Amino acid sequence: MRFRRLHSTCANSLLNEPANHLKAELPRSKPPNLPDRKPPVKSAKVSGSDIVQWNRSITQHMRQGECDSALSLFNSMPAKSYVSWNAMISGYLSNGRLDLAQKLFDEMPHRDLVSWNIMLSGYIKNKNFGVAWMLFDQMPVRDVVSWNTLLSGYAQNGYVDDAKRIFVMMPEKNEISWNGLLATYVQNGRIEEARTLFESKDNWPLVSWNCLLGGYLKKKMLAEARLLFDRMPVKDQVSLNTIISCYAQNNDLEKARKLFDESPIKDVFTWTSMLSGYVQNGMVDEARRIFNEMPEKNEVSWNAMIAGYVLSKRMDLAREFFEAMPCKNISSWNTMITGFAQNGDITSARSLFHCMPNRDCISWAAIIAGYARSGNSEEALRMFVEMERDGERINRSAFTCVLSTSADIAAFEFGKQIHGRLVKAGYHTGCYVGNALLSMYCKCGSIDEGYDVFQEIAEKDAVSWNTLIIGYARNGFGKQALRLFESMKEAGIRPDDVTMVNVDTF
């Protein structure tokens, strides 16, 4: 059966759902996005039987997004090789034309292993796992590249257990296979599994040692990180920078500084790691001394100093650094806007906001929060509406600020509209946003809606329980507040001072 027919059958059946091989819930594919068009390339004049030159010209057109020109050349070729067909298929996939790649693959008179692997990679990149597995099963020969393509596809989409099962099934593994699974464990916070995998074999490359070291850093496992660092057969600048960051970010500046001073070679990241450590521990003057000694500075170095002065409420020095910074990026602008807003200077925050060359959701959230904090709730809501009109994706922080503002001015109807957008964005069941939504309903006196939100919060914390208890209490539902207090204890949530103050009023 031709593979296009197989794909058609699959697309109209349950085969596009989780592959039976893994029995895991996988996402359905989405239509690929076409890339931005680039200036057209002059069509290369190719003649004769030099197939290498024909193939190079096809590849050149595909790299520039000129699929039609590439196809015209392909159709004009006096003879085609595997490389010709593969160049076209790969080019279509690179340009988001999975449909045309599949059609050409189906038309190939003969396929080599590279053809199969290219097409397999295309389906995986488009998250079309059902068809990818179907193609994988049809392959007459598979190599380690085929298996690694599946492994990386599942791993990069967060299907860690499925990636592990593929790894176990592999008849042959290479360094890419081992490193791929190790990185998957680390990136998904499954550090114990990463450690077990790492200890199961010898002769890991340096990049793998650094990967696990970075995993320990994220988990704040200082002792394990240092033991691993000392075991490393070879260390590079990445290893050193990681261990310095590990100590600095976990308040052990003495050990971080010792390693820093002992390092024979320091790059800009070594200096910045030490500088950031001082900033995070509130030692801004020491960070300034490091900054002044740096032979080379980058955006991170400058931004760390600006953040340090903002956190220490020394906005005059933060402004001085910001104005002197030769390489401002959006993070620099956002830090300054946040600093001015948090320190009550909404005028300066607004001025910077309107001068920004580009904005992101953090910029909008910062200015919205600034207006809300200064008591200008109506302007905060107006900025939220403007943010939507601007087409900016709204993040959790912006939603939370607006919900808090809606509650403060009892803008119930507007708050309900925000609730609808939260549901659409999929944020409503998270604790952070859920608590803000719950607070909004309770402050507006809509306890029934508040209770519904409370029930939907996936992982309730003490704030969730306290907010609803206070809502019941302030709206005259004392018995319900007491019942909820008992339920809170039964759920294993320890009442805090806020809880007890409100319960003691009954």
XYZ file of C-alpha atoms in Angstrom:
506
model
C 0.000 0.000 0.000
C 1.313 3.431 -0.866
C 2.257 5.446 2.195
C -0.019 8.346 1.261
C -2.973 5.973 1.444
C -1.756 4.723 4.781
C -1.526 8.286 6.005
C -5.003 9.089 4.735
C -6.383 6.047 6.533
C -4.574 7.049 9.683
C -5.722 10.650 9.528
C -9.341 9.510 9.396
C -9.087 6.950 12.163
C -7.883 6.595 15.713
C -4.334 5.936 14.543
C -3.563 9.636 14.827
C -4.054 9.264 18.572
C -1.515 7.603 20.898
C 0.546 4.915 19.249
C -0.284 1.449 20.494
C 3.397 0.878 21.041
C 3.425 3.324 23.935
C -0.219 3.638 24.957
C 0.345 7.249 25.952
C -1.892 10.243 25.436
C -0.345 12.332 22.710
C -1.382 15.617 21.090
C -2.979 15.731 17.692
C -1.018 17.331 14.916
C -1.501 20.942 13.902
C -1.249 22.377 10.410
C 2.260 23.743 9.921
C 2.837 27.476 9.737
C 4.358 28.819 6.562
C 7.611 30.735 7.135
C 8.057 34.401 6.301
C 8.858 34.844 2.653
C 12.370 36.020 1.849
C 13.532 37.965 -1.229
C 13.444 35.600 -4.202
C 16.652 34.011 -5.366
C 17.555 34.272 -9.001
C 16.885 30.901 -10.514
C 20.166 29.125 -11.093
C 20.769 28.151 -14.694
C 21.721 24.509 -14.613
C 22.337 22.461 -17.697
C 23.950 19.193 -18.616
C 24.128 16.051 -16.559
C 26.058 17.399 -13.538
C 23.636 16.017 -10.972
C 25.635 17.466 -8.066
C 25.111 20.990 -9.402
C 21.394 20.334 -9.905
C 21.084 19.136 -6.302
C 22.980 22.151 -4.968
C 20.673 24.506 -6.833
C 17.583 22.769 -5.458
C 18.974 23.044 -1.923
C 19.777 26.733 -2.439
C 16.232 27.562 -3.531
C 14.726 25.581 -0.664
C 16.905 27.397 1.877
C 15.502 30.679 0.588
C 11.927 29.431 0.740
C 11.563 29.250 -3.041
C 9.765 25.909 -3.185
C 8.235 26.476 -6.630
C 11.605 27.297 -8.179
C 13.127 24.224 -6.573
C 10.319 22.050 -7.934
C 10.786 23.516 -11.403
C 14.465 22.573 -11.310
C 13.647 19.143 -9.941
C 11.180 18.460 -12.753
C 13.736 19.628 -15.340
C 16.477 17.264 -14.200
C 17.606 14.785 -16.864
C 18.186 12.234 -14.103
C 17.449 12.168 -10.385
C 19.332 10.500 -7.553
C 18.310 9.700 -3.986
C 19.949 12.996 -3.020
C 17.669 14.899 -5.416
C 14.501 13.415 -3.961
C 15.739 13.810 -0.392
C 16.730 17.444 -0.989
C 13.207 18.217 -2.182
C 11.499 16.384 0.692
C 13.791 17.941 3.287
C 13.272 21.371 1.718
C 9.503 21.062 1.821
C 9.651 20.068 5.487
C 11.970 22.979 6.311
C 9.443 25.314 4.734
C 6.486 23.856 6.608
C 5.016 21.994 3.637
C 4.443 18.591 5.178
C 1.710 17.845 2.643
C 4.018 18.305 -0.348
C 6.832 16.407 1.350
C 4.490 13.479 1.974
C 3.249 13.559 -1.639
C 6.775 13.502 -3.036
C 7.828 10.765 -0.616
C 4.905 8.670 -1.817
C 5.944 9.194 -5.445
C 9.560 8.108 -4.952
C 10.351 5.080 -7.136
C 12.848 3.879 -4.534
C 13.705 5.119 -1.059
C 16.913 4.889 0.896
C 17.237 4.997 4.683
C 17.853 8.750 4.593
C 14.493 9.269 2.849
C 12.659 7.367 5.566
C 14.480 9.203 8.361
C 13.805 12.622 6.817
C 10.092 11.891 6.551
C 9.984 10.428 10.060
C 11.594 13.586 11.408
C 9.018 15.693 9.570
C 6.071 13.963 11.219
C 7.713 14.110 14.632
C 8.419 17.845 14.323
C 4.770 18.386 13.417
C 3.730 16.370 16.499
C 1.978 13.857 14.271
C 3.027 10.920 16.422
C 0.442 8.449 15.164
C 1.580 8.729 11.550
C 5.220 8.831 12.660
C 4.816 5.455 14.376
C 3.009 4.098 11.362
C 5.865 5.193 9.111
C 8.402 3.781 11.564
C 6.668 0.385 11.404
C 6.778 0.463 7.588
C 10.524 1.097 7.441
C 12.332 -1.877 5.874
C 15.503 -0.961 7.770
C 16.001 1.219 10.832
C 19.217 2.633 12.210
C 20.111 4.461 15.400
C 19.134 7.765 13.734
C 15.578 6.471 13.265
C 15.316 5.529 16.926
C 16.915 8.775 18.116
C 14.415 10.748 16.042
C 11.537 9.104 17.906
C 13.288 9.454 21.252
C 13.984 13.166 20.841
C 10.481 13.832 19.511
C 8.756 12.382 22.539
C 11.320 13.858 24.929
C 11.059 17.394 23.567
C 7.277 17.301 23.925
C 7.423 16.271 27.585
C 6.574 12.580 27.191
C 9.376 11.436 29.463
C 8.088 7.937 30.217
C 7.473 7.281 26.530
C 10.982 8.478 25.704
C 12.324 6.105 28.337
C 10.400 3.168 26.833
C 11.762 3.977 23.383
C 15.262 4.111 24.849
C 14.811 0.655 26.416
C 13.477 -0.753 23.110
C 16.448 0.510 21.098
C 18.571 -2.343 19.716
C 21.538 0.008 19.464
C 22.308 3.197 21.361
C 24.891 5.863 20.691
C 26.060 8.920 22.583
C 23.128 10.965 21.271
C 20.666 8.413 22.676
C 22.211 8.426 26.150
C 22.628 12.195 26.268
C 19.097 12.696 24.973
C 17.491 10.704 27.773
C 19.765 12.242 30.414
C 18.881 15.769 29.271
C 15.186 14.834 29.214
C 15.297 13.729 32.842
C 17.162 16.868 33.908
C 14.917 19.280 31.990
C 11.806 17.716 33.523
C 13.155 17.788 37.080
C 13.495 14.010 37.392
C 16.940 14.301 38.871
C 17.045 10.928 40.650
C 16.363 9.120 37.388
C 19.021 11.255 35.734
C 21.513 10.265 38.417
C 20.617 6.567 38.108
C 21.072 6.699 34.342
C 24.357 8.555 34.702
C 25.754 5.990 37.148
C 24.717 3.096 34.895
C 27.561 3.648 32.439
C 31.073 5.051 32.198
C 32.811 7.364 29.770
C 30.230 10.131 29.609
C 31.287 13.153 27.535
C 31.876 16.476 29.253
C 28.546 17.876 28.048
C 26.737 15.140 30.007
C 28.639 15.907 33.216
C 27.702 19.561 32.827
C 24.079 18.633 32.125
C 23.735 16.698 35.385
C 25.640 19.405 37.248
C 23.123 21.956 35.985
C 20.307 19.665 37.123
C 21.689 19.622 40.642
C 21.890 23.409 40.532
C 18.194 23.714 39.633
C 17.274 21.409 42.506
C 19.585 23.261 44.938
C 21.445 19.995 45.630
C 24.734 21.638 46.609
C 26.456 18.623 48.156
C 25.681 16.416 45.167
C 26.787 19.149 42.767
C 30.145 19.564 44.495
C 30.753 15.797 44.626
C 30.005 15.528 40.918
C 32.221 18.521 40.166
C 35.131 16.952 42.066
C 34.644 13.633 40.216
C 34.764 15.194 36.774
C 37.726 13.813 34.800
C 37.873 17.050 32.813
C 36.405 20.445 33.656
C 35.751 23.350 31.345
C 34.570 26.905 31.826
C 30.927 25.775 31.774
C 31.587 23.398 34.682
C 33.258 26.120 36.724
C 30.585 28.711 35.984
C 27.840 26.245 36.908
C 29.330 25.344 40.295
C 30.002 29.009 41.109
C 26.373 29.817 40.263
C 25.282 26.847 42.346
C 26.963 28.212 45.465
C 26.179 31.868 44.792
C 22.460 31.305 44.198
C 22.193 29.269 47.384
C 23.751 31.875 49.683
C 27.145 30.165 50.010
C 29.143 33.107 48.718
C 32.303 32.124 50.565
C 32.707 28.901 48.569
C 31.627 30.627 45.373
C 34.238 33.357 45.840
C 36.945 30.805 46.684
C 36.327 28.951 43.410
C 36.147 32.269 41.571
C 39.479 33.466 42.958
C 41.170 30.108 42.277
C 40.040 29.992 38.659
C 43.030 30.578 36.336
C 40.748 31.673 33.491
C 37.576 33.696 33.874
C 35.211 34.478 31.023
C 32.362 36.972 31.074
C 29.991 34.293 32.399
C 32.306 33.513 35.336
C 32.358 37.169 36.332
C 28.616 37.516 35.823
C 27.882 34.401 37.915
C 29.781 35.915 40.839
C 28.219 39.331 40.320
C 24.698 37.862 40.197
C 25.385 35.927 43.384
C 26.188 39.117 45.258
C 23.092 40.824 43.840
C 20.817 37.939 44.851
C 22.201 38.100 48.371
C 21.675 41.855 48.673
C 25.386 42.727 48.515
C 25.066 45.306 45.766
C 28.196 47.280 46.651
C 30.321 44.125 46.400
C 28.600 43.350 43.103
C 29.552 46.852 41.902
C 33.212 46.171 42.723
C 33.082 42.963 40.677
C 31.375 44.853 37.856
C 34.084 47.532 37.826
C 36.824 44.877 37.633
C 35.239 42.975 34.756
C 37.413 43.097 31.621
C 34.321 42.451 29.498
C 30.645 43.025 30.222
C 27.506 41.702 28.553
C 23.773 42.406 28.781
C 23.386 40.017 31.718
C 26.090 41.843 33.703
C 24.463 45.234 33.176
C 20.969 43.910 33.882
C 22.152 42.217 37.079
C 23.490 45.526 38.391
C 20.314 47.375 37.427
C 18.245 44.692 39.188
C 20.476 44.964 42.255
C 19.893 48.684 42.585
C 16.166 48.268 41.925
C 15.879 45.603 44.632
C 17.744 47.836 47.086
C 15.430 50.743 46.141
C 18.327 52.879 44.870
C 16.537 54.004 41.751
C 18.902 56.915 41.109
C 21.810 54.496 40.610
C 19.591 52.089 38.663
C 18.687 54.939 36.299
C 22.366 55.904 35.996
C 23.297 52.366 34.947
C 20.324 52.093 32.616
C 21.213 55.309 30.795
C 24.882 54.291 30.512
C 24.093 50.763 29.323
C 25.312 50.354 25.724
C 23.217 47.270 24.981
C 19.745 47.717 26.454
C 17.329 44.853 25.864
C 13.692 44.380 26.791
C 14.689 42.943 30.177
C 16.525 46.204 31.010
C 13.432 48.280 30.249
C 11.126 45.928 32.164
C 13.343 45.973 35.261
C 13.358 49.768 35.336
C 9.594 50.052 34.787
C 8.982 47.521 37.555
C 11.379 49.380 39.861
C 9.752 52.772 39.345
C 6.254 51.278 39.690
C 7.112 49.424 42.896
C 8.647 52.557 44.391
C 5.592 54.692 43.670
C 7.031 56.671 40.749
C 4.317 55.797 38.249
C 5.142 58.894 36.174
C 8.664 57.659 35.412
C 7.363 54.132 34.850
C 4.785 55.391 32.342
C 7.354 57.564 30.570
C 9.725 54.612 30.103
C 6.875 52.362 29.023
C 5.882 54.725 26.218
C 9.527 55.078 25.102
C 10.109 51.333 24.768
C 11.100 50.220 21.260
C 9.399 46.869 21.881
C 7.131 45.506 24.598
C 6.272 42.041 25.854
C 3.709 40.697 28.325
C 6.065 41.473 31.238
C 6.194 45.149 30.207
C 2.411 45.373 30.180
C 2.049 43.470 33.458
C 4.560 45.802 35.136
C 2.765 49.000 34.119
C -0.667 47.530 34.939
C 0.604 46.510 38.382
C 2.099 49.981 38.832
C -1.225 51.677 38.182
C -3.028 49.229 40.459
C -0.492 49.745 43.252
C -0.774 53.526 42.976
C -4.542 53.301 43.391
C -5.323 54.191 39.787
C -7.490 51.142 39.157
C -9.366 52.554 36.181
C -6.113 53.274 34.333
C -4.904 49.748 35.147
C -8.022 48.289 33.547
C -7.680 50.618 30.561
C -4.109 49.421 30.016
C -5.283 45.818 30.159
C -7.803 46.492 27.394
C -5.114 48.290 25.381
C -2.808 45.318 25.885
C -5.400 43.044 24.318
C -5.891 45.421 21.396
C -2.140 45.472 20.869
C -2.268 41.717 20.326
C 0.058 40.895 23.201
C -0.327 37.468 24.764
C -1.585 37.969 28.319
C 0.349 36.102 30.996
C -0.591 35.042 34.511
C 0.876 38.168 36.118
C -1.248 40.499 33.998
C -4.384 38.460 34.694
C -3.653 38.483 38.432
C -3.060 42.247 38.535
C -6.307 42.939 36.700
C -8.292 40.570 38.901
C -6.914 42.271 42.002
C -7.795 45.659 40.550
C -11.317 44.501 39.636
C -11.814 43.364 43.216
C -10.572 46.672 44.648
C -13.086 48.720 42.648
C -15.806 46.059 42.746
C -15.796 45.792 38.951
C -17.708 42.523 39.057
C -18.827 42.346 35.423
C -15.347 43.127 34.134
C -13.932 40.505 36.495
C -16.332 37.927 35.060
C -15.098 38.754 31.567
C -11.532 38.188 32.748
C -12.650 34.857 34.212
C -13.880 33.781 30.785
C -10.562 34.697 29.210
C -8.717 32.800 31.929
C -10.702 29.654 31.174
C -9.939 30.058 27.477
C -6.222 30.499 28.238
C -6.204 27.496 30.574
C -4.944 29.463 33.592
C -8.024 29.218 35.827
C -7.081 25.974 37.624
C -3.615 27.139 38.661
C -3.180 28.121 42.283
C -1.626 31.554 41.640
C -4.303 32.824 39.253
C -7.066 30.787 40.892
C -6.471 32.503 44.222
C -6.689 35.943 42.588
C -9.925 34.952 40.860
C -11.331 33.580 44.116
C -10.412 36.790 45.942
C -12.114 38.892 43.270
C -15.420 37.034 43.607
C -15.306 37.099 47.407
C -14.557 40.826 47.555
C -17.388 41.487 45.108
C -19.747 39.500 47.347
C -20.305 36.700 44.837
C -19.606 33.779 47.175
C -21.238 31.066 45.056
C -18.984 31.866 42.089
C -16.057 32.059 44.494
C -16.804 28.576 45.800
C -16.961 27.233 42.228
C -13.519 28.707 41.531
C -12.205 27.222 44.785
C -13.379 23.777 43.703
C -11.576 24.107 40.355
C -8.162 25.014 41.806
C -6.052 21.908 41.208
C -3.673 22.319 44.152
C -5.118 24.489 46.897
C -2.734 26.170 49.324
C -3.357 27.995 52.605
C -4.143 31.197 50.692
C -6.940 29.433 48.783
C -8.575 28.189 51.978
C -8.089 31.481 53.845
C -9.545 33.530 50.996
C -12.789 31.555 50.933
C -13.022 31.421 54.751
C -12.625 35.217 54.883
C -15.140 35.566 52.049
C -17.726 33.558 53.967
C -17.016 35.469 57.181
C -17.265 38.939 55.658
C -20.445 38.125 53.789
C -22.272 36.791 56.851
C -21.860 33.037 56.316
C -20.295 32.127 59.657
C -21.382 28.482 59.713
C -19.993 27.851 56.240
C -16.716 29.485 57.289
C -16.412 27.152 60.292
C -17.258 24.088 58.198
C -14.620 25.104 55.671
C -12.119 25.544 58.506
C -12.711 21.944 59.582
C -12.379 20.763 55.975
C -9.103 22.648 55.737
C -7.660 20.708 58.663
C -8.958 17.418 57.262
C -7.211 18.198 53.967
C -3.905 18.453 55.819
C -3.508 22.218 55.362
C -2.157 23.781 58.518
C -4.116 26.900 59.579
C -1.950 30.015 59.917
C -2.400 33.292 61.790
C -4.704 34.663 59.082
C -6.976 31.641 59.426
C -7.137 31.817 63.208
C -7.842 35.559 63.324
C -10.911 35.102 61.116
C -12.161 31.914 62.799
C -11.799 33.433 66.271
C -14.352 36.118 65.379
C -17.193 33.547 65.478
